[in-house]
PDB file of C-alpha atoms in Angstrom:
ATOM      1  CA  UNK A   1      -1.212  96.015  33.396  1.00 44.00           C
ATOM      2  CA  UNK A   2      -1.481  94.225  36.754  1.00 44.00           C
ATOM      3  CA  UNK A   3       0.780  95.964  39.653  1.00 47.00           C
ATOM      4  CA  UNK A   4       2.016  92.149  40.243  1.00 50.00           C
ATOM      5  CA  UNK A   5       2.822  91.357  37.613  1.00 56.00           C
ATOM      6  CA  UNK A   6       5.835  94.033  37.463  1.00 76.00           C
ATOM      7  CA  UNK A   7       8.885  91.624  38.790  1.00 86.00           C
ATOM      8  CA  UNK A   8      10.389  94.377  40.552  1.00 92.00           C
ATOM      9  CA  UNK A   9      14.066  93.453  41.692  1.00 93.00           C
ATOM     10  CA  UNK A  10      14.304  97.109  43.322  1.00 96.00           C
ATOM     11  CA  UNK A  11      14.571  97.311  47.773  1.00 95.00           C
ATOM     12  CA  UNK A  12      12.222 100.104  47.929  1.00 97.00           C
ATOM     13  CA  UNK A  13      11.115 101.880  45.193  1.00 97.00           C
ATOM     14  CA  UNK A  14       7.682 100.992  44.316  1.00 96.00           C
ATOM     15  CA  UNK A  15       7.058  98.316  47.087  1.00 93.00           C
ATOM     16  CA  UNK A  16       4.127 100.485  48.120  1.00 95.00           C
ATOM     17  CA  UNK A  17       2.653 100.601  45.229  1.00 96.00           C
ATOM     18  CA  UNK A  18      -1.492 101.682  44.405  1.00 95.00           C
ATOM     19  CA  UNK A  19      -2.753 100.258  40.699  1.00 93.00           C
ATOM     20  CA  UNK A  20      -5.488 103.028  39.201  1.00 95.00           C
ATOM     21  CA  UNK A  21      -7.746 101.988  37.096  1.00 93.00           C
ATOM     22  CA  UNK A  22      -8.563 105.836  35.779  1.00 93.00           C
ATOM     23  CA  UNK A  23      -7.124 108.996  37.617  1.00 94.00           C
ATOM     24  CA  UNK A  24      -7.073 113.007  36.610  1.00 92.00           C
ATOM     25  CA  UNK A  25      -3.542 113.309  37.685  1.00 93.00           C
ATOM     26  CA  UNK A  26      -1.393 110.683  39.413  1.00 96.00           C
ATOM     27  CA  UNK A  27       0.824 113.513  40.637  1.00 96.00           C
ATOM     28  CA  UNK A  28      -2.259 114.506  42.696  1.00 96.00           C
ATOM     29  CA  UNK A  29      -3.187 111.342  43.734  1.00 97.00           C
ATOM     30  CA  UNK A  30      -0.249 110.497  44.663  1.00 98.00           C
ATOM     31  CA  UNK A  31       0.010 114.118  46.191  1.00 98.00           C
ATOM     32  CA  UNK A  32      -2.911 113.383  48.717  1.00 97.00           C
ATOM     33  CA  UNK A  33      -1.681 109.903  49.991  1.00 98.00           C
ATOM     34  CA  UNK A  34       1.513 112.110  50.895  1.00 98.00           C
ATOM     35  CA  UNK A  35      -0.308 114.364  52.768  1.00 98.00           C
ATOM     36  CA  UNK A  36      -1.908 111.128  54.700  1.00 97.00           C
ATOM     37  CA  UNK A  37       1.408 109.767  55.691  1.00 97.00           C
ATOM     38  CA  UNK A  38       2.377 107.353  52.804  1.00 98.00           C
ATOM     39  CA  UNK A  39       5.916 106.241  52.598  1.00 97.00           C
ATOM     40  CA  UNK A  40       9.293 106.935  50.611  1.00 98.00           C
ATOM     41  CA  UNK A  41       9.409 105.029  47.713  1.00 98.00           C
ATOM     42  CA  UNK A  42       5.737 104.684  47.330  1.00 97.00           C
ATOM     43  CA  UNK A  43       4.659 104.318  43.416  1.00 98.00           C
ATOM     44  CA  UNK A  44       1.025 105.275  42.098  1.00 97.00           C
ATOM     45  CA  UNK A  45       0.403 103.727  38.530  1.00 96.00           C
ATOM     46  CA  UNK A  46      -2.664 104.348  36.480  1.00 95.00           C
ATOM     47  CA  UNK A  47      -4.380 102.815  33.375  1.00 92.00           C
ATOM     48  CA  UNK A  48      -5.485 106.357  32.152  1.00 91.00           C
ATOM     49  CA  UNK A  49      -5.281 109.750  33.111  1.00 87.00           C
ATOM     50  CA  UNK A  50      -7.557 112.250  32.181  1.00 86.00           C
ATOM     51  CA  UNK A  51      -5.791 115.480  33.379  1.00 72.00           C
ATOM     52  CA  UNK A  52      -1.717 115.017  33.801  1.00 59.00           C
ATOM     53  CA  UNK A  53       0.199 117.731  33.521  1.00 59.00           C
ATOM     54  CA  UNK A  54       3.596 118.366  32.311  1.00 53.00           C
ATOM     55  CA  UNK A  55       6.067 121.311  32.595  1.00 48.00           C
ATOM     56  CA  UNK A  56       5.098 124.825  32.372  1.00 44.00           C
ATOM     57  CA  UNK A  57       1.295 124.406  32.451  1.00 47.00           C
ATOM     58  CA  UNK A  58       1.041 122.010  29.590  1.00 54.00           C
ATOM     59  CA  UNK A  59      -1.610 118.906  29.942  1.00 56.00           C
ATOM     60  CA  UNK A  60      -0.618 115.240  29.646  1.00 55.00           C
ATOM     61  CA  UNK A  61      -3.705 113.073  28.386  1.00 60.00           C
ATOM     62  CA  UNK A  62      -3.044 109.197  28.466  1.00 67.00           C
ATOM     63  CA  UNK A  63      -5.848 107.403  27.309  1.00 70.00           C
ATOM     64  CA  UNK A  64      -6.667 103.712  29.113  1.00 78.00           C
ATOM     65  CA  UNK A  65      -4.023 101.414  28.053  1.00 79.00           C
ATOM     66  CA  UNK A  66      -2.244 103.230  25.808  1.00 87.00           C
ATOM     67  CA  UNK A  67       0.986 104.191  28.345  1.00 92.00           C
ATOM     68  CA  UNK A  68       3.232 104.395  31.269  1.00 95.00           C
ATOM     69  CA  UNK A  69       1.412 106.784  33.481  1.00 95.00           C
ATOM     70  CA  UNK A  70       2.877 106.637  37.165  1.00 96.00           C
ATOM     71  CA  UNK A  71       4.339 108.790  39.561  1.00 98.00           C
ATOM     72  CA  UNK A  72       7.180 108.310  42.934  1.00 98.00           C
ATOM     73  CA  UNK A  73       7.118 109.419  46.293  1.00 98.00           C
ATOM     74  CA  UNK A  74      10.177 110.482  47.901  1.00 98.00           C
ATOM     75  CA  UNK A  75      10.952 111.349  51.110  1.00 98.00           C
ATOM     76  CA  UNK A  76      14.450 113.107  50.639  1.00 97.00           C
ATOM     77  CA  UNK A  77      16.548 114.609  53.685  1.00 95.00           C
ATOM     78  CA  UNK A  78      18.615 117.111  51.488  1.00 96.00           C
ATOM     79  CA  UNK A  79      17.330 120.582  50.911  1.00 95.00           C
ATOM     80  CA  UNK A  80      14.519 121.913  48.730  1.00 96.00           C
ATOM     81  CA  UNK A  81      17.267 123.345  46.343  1.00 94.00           C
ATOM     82  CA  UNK A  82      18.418 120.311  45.371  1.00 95.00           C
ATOM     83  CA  UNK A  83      15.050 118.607  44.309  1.00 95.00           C
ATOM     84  CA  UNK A  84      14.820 119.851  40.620  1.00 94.00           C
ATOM     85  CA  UNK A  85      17.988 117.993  39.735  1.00 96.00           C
ATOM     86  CA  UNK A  86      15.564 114.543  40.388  1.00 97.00           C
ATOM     87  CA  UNK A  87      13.793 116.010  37.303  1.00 96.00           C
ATOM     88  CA  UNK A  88      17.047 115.179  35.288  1.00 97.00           C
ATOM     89  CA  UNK A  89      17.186 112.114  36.955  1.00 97.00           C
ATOM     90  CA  UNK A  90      14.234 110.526  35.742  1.00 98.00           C
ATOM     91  CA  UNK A  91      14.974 111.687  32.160  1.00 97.00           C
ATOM     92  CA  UNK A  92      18.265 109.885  32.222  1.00 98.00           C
ATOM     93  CA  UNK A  93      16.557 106.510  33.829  1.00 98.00           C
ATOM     94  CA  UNK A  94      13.895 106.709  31.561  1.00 98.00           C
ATOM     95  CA  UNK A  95      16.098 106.666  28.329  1.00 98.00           C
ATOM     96  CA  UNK A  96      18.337 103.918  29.650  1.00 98.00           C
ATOM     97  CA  UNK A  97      15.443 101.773  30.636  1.00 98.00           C
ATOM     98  CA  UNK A  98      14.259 102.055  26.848  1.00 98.00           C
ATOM     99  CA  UNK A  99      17.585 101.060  25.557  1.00 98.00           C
ATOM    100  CA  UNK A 100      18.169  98.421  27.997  1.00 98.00           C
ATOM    101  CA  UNK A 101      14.745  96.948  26.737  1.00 98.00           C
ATOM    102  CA  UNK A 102      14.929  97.972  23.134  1.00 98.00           C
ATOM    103  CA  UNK A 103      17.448  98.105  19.945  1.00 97.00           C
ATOM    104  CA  UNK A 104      16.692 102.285  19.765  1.00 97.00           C
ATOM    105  CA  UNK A 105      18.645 105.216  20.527  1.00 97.00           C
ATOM    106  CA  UNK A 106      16.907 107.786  23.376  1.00 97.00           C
ATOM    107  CA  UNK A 107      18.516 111.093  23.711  1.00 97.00           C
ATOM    108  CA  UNK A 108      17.669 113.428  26.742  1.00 96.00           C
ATOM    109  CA  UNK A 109      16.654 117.269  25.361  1.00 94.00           C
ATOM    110  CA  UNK A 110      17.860 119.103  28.595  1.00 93.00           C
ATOM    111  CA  UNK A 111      16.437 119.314  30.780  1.00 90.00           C
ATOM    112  CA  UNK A 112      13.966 115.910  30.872  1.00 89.00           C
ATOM    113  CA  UNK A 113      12.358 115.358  27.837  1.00 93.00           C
ATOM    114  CA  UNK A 114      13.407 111.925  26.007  1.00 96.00           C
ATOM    115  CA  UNK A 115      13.396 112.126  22.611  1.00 96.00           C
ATOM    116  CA  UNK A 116      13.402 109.207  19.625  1.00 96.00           C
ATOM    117  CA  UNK A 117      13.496 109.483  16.329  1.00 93.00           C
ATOM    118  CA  UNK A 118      13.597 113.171  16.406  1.00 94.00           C
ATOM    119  CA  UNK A 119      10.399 113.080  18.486  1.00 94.00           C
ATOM    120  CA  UNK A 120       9.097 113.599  22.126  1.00 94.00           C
ATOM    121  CA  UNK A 121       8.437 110.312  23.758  1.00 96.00           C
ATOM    122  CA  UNK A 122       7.952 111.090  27.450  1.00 94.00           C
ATOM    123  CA  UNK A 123       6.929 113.688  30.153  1.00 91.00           C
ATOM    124  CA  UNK A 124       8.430 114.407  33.386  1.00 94.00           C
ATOM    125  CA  UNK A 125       6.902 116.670  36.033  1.00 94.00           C
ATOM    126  CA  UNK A 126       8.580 116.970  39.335  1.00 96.00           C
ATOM    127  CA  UNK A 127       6.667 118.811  42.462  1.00 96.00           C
ATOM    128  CA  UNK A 128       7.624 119.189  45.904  1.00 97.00           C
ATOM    129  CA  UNK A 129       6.306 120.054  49.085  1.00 97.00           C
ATOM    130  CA  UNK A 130       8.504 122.091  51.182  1.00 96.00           C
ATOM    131  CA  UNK A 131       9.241 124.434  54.382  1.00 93.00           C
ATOM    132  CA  UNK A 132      12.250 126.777  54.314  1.00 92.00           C
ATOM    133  CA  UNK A 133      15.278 124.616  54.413  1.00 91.00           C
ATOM    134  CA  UNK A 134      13.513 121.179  54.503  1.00 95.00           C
ATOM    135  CA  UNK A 135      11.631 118.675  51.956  1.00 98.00           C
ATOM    136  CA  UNK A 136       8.128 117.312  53.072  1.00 98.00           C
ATOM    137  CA  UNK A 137       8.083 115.383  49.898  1.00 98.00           C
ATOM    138  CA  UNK A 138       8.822 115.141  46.311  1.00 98.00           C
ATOM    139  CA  UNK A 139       6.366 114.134  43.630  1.00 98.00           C
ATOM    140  CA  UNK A 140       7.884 112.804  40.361  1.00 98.00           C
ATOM    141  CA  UNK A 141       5.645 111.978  37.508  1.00 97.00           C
ATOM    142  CA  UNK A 142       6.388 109.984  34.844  1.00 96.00           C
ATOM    143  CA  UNK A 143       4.318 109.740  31.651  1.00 94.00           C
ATOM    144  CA  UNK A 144       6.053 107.164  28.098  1.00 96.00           C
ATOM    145  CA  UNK A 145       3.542 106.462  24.972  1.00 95.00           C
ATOM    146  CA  UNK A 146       4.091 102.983  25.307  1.00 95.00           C
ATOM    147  CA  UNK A 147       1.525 101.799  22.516  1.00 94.00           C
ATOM    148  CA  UNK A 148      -0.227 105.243  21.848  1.00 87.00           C
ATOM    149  CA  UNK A 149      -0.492 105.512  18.015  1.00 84.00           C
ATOM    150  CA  UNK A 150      -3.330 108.229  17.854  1.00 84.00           C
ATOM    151  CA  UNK A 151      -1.781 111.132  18.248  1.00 86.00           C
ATOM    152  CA  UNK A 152      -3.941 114.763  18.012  1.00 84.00           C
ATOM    153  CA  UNK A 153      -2.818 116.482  14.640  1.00 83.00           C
ATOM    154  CA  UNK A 154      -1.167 119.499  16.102  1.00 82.00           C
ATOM    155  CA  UNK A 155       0.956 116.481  17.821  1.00 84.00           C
ATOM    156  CA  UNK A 156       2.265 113.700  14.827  1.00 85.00           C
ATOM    157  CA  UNK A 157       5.157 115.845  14.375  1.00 90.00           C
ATOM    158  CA  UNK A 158       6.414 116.395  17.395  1.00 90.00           C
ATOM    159  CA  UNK A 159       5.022 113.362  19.297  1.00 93.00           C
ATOM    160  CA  UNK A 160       5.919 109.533  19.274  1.00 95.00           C
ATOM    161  CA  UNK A 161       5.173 106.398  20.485  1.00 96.00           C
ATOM    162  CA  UNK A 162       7.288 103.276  21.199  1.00 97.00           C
ATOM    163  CA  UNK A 163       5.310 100.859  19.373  1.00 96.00           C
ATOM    164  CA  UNK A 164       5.746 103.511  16.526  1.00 95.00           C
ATOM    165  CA  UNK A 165       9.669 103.128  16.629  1.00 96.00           C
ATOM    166  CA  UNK A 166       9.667  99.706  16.940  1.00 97.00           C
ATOM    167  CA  UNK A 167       6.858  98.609  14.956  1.00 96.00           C
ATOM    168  CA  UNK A 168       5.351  96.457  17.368  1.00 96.00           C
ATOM    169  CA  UNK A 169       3.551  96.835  20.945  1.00 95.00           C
ATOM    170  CA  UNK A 170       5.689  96.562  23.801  1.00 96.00           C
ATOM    171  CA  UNK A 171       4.777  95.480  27.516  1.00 95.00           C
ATOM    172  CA  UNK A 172       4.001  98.522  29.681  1.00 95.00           C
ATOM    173  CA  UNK A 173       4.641  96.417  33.205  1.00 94.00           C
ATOM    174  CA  UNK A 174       8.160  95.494  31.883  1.00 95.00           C
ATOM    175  CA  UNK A 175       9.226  98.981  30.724  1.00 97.00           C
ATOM    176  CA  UNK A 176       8.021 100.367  34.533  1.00 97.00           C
ATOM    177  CA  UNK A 177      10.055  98.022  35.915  1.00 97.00           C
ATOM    178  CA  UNK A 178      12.754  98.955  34.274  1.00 98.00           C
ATOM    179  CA  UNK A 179      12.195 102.556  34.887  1.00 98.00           C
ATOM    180  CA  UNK A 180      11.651 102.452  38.818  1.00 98.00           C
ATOM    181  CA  UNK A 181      14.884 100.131  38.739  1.00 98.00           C
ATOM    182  CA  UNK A 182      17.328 102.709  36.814  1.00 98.00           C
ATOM    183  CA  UNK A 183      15.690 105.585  38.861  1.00 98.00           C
ATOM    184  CA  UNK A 184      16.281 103.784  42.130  1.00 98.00           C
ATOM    185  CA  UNK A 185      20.059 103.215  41.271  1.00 98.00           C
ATOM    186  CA  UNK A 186      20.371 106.742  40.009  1.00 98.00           C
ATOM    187  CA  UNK A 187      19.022 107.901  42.953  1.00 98.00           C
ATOM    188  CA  UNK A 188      20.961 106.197  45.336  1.00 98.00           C
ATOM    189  CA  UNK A 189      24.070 107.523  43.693  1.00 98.00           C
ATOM    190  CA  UNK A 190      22.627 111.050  44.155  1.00 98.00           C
ATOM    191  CA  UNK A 191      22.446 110.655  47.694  1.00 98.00           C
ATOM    192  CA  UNK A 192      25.949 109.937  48.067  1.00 97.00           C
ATOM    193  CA  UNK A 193      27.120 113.582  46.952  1.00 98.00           C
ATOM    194  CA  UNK A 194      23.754 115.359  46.406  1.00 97.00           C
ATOM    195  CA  UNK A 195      24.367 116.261  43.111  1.00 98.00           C
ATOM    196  CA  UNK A 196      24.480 114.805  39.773  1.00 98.00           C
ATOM    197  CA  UNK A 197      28.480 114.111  39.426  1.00 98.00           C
ATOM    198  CA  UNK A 198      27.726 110.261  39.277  1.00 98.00           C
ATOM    199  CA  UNK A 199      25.604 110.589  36.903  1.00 98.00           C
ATOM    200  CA  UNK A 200      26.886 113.486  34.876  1.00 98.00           C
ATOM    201  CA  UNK A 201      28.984 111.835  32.385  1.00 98.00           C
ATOM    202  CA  UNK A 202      25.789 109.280  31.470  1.00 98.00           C
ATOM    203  CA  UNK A 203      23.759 112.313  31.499  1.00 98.00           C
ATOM    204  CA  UNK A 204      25.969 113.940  28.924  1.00 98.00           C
ATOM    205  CA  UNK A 205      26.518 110.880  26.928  1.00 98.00           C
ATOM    206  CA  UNK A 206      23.391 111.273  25.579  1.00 97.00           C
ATOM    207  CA  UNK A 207      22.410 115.299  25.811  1.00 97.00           C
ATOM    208  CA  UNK A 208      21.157 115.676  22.381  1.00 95.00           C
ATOM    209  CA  UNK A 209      21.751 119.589  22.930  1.00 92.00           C
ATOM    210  CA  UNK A 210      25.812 118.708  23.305  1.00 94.00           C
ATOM    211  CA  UNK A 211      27.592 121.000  21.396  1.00 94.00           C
ATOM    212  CA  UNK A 212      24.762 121.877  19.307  1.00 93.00           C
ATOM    213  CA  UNK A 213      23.025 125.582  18.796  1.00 93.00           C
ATOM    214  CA  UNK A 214      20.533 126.391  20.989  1.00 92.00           C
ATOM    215  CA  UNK A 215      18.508 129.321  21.829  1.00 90.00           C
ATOM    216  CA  UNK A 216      17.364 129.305  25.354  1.00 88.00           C
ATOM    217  CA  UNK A 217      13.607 131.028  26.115  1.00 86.00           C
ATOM    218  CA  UNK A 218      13.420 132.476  29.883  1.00 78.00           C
ATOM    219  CA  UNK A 219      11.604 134.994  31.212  1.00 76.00           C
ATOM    220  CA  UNK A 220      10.715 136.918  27.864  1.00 77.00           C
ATOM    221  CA  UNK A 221      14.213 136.788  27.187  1.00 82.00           C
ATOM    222  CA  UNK A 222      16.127 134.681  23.950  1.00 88.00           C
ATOM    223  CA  UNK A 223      19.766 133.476  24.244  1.00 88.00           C
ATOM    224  CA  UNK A 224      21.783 132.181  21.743  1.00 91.00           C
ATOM    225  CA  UNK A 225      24.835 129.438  22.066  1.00 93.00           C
ATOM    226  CA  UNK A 226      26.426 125.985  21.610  1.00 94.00           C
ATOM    227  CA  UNK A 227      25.430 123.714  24.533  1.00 94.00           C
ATOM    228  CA  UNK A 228      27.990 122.200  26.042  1.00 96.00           C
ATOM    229  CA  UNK A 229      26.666 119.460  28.418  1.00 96.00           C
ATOM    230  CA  UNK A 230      25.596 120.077  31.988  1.00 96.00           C
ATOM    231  CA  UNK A 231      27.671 120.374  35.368  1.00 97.00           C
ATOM    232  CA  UNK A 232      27.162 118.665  38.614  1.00 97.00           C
ATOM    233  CA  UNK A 233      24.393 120.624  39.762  1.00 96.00           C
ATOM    234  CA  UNK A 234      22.242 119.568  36.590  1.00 96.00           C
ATOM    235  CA  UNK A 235      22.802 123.239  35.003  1.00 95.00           C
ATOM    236  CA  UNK A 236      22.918 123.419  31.152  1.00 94.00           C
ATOM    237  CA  UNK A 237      26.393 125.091  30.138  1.00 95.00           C
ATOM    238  CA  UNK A 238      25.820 127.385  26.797  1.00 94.00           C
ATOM    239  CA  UNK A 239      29.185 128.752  25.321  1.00 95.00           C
ATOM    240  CA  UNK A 240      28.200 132.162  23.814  1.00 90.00           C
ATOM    241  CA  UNK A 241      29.456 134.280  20.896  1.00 84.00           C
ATOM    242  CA  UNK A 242      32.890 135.623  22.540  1.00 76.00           C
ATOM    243  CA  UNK A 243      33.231 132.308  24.440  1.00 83.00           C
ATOM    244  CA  UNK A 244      31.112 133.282  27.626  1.00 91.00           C
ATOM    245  CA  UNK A 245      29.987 130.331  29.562  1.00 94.00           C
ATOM    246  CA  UNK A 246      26.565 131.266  30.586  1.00 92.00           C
ATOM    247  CA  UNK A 247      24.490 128.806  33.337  1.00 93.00           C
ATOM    248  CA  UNK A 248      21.050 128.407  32.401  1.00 91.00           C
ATOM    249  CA  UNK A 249      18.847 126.363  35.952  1.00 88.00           C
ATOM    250  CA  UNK A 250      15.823 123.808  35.286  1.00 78.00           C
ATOM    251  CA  UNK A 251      12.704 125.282  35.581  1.00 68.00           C
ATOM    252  CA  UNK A 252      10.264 127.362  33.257  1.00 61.00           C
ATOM    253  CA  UNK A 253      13.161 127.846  30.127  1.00 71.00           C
ATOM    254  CA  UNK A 254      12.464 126.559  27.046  1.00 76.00           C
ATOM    255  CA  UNK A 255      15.688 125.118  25.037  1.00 82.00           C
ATOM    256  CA  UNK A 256      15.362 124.472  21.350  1.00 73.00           C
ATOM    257  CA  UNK A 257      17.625 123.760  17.917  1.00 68.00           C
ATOM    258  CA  UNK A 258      17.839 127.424  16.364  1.00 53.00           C
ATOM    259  CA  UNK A 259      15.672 125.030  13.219  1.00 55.00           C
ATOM    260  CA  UNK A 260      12.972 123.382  15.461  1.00 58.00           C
ATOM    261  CA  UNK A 261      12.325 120.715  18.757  1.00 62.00           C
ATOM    262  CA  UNK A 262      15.848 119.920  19.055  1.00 61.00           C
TER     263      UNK A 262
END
């Protein structure tokens, strides 16, 4: 995937952008041209990555060719307690870029992941750089199996790939594309109020949690409910037994069906 050959129609998300040929983490590359001044909106993309990561310590292989493995730059002038709501908004521009581009359904498992056919399709991993009441910069990384059919064993049932779904190989440069675009929009919206009320009822749309139950994993400690789509600030609303609306915040929880992944 050639970086010009993306036909981006965004103003300023990914005009900066650095093509990798083979990377441990794009988050840290991108990380350490951060640190050396590059702009908002710049875009690192890589072929493969050896050693991505994904939420709460996991790792995030993507062998050469196989997927979209990039990660944003942003430069943001709200407050650091704001920035894990752009976690959400990636998940929601990822799964409307893949139904844009493909006849498919994507669902968003709160808070990020994207899931098809039942299956995880994508990774999200947000990190920031920050000083009490102020954002250096925000790091989100992005990470789709585009046409990545091998997956480890302890994976096939809980992992899938795009060309899986659709039965064919798609092209990686036109799903980023699309990606960076929906993000951009999203984001833009976000900057109006600083939340996620523009984007809520989208969000919620397709929150394959909604009204489902779910048993929430945080801090050593399991709780039970039925989802019932997130509020403005991007937290999950579970109704529990005796209809107590509990608010459960992005970060290290684990949400899962009370059968399995979702």
């Amino acid at each position: 995937m050639k970086a010009e050959n993306l036909r981006l129609n965004t103003k300023w998300l990914g005009r900066d952008l650095r093509q990798e040929e083979t990377v441990d983490s794009t988050n840290d590359f991108l990380k350490c041209l951060a640190r050396q001044g590059a702009r908002h909106g710049t875009v690192v993309l890589a072929k493969e990555q050896t050693g991505g990561k994904g939420r709460m310590g996991r790792r995030w292989v993507t062998p050469k060719g196989s997927s979209v493995a990039m990660s944003c730059l942003l430069r943001p002038q709200f407050g650091p307690e704001k920035a894990s709501m752009l976690t959400l908004l990636m998940g929601l521009s990822v799964a409307q870029a893949c139904m844009r581009l493909y006849p498919l359904e994507a669902w968003i498992k709160w808070p990020n992941d994207i899931v098809v056919s039942g299956k995880k399709l994508c990774g999200i991993l947000t990190e920031m750089e920050a000083e009490p009441g102020r954002i250096e910069f925000v790091v989100i990384g992005v990470g789709i199996n585009g046409n990545f059919t091998n997956f480890p064993e302890d994976l096939r049932d809980k992992a899938v790939s795009l060309q899986q779904t659709l039965g064919h190989s798609i092209e990686l440069a036109t799903l980023t594309a699309a990606v960076l675009e929906a993000f951009e929009e999203n984001y833009e919206k976000f900057c109006q109020t600083e939340d996620l009320s523009k984007c809520q009822e989208q969000y919620n749309r397709i929150l394959i949690n909604r009204n489902r139950q779910v048993k929430v994993l945080q801090s050593g400690e399991e709780l039970q409910g039925v989802a019932q789509g997130i509020n403005a600030q991007g937290e999950l609303l579970v109704e529990k037994e005796g209809r107590t609306m509990v608010k459960i915040c992005a970060g290290e929880v684990s949400v899962r069906g009370l059968d399995g992944y979702v």
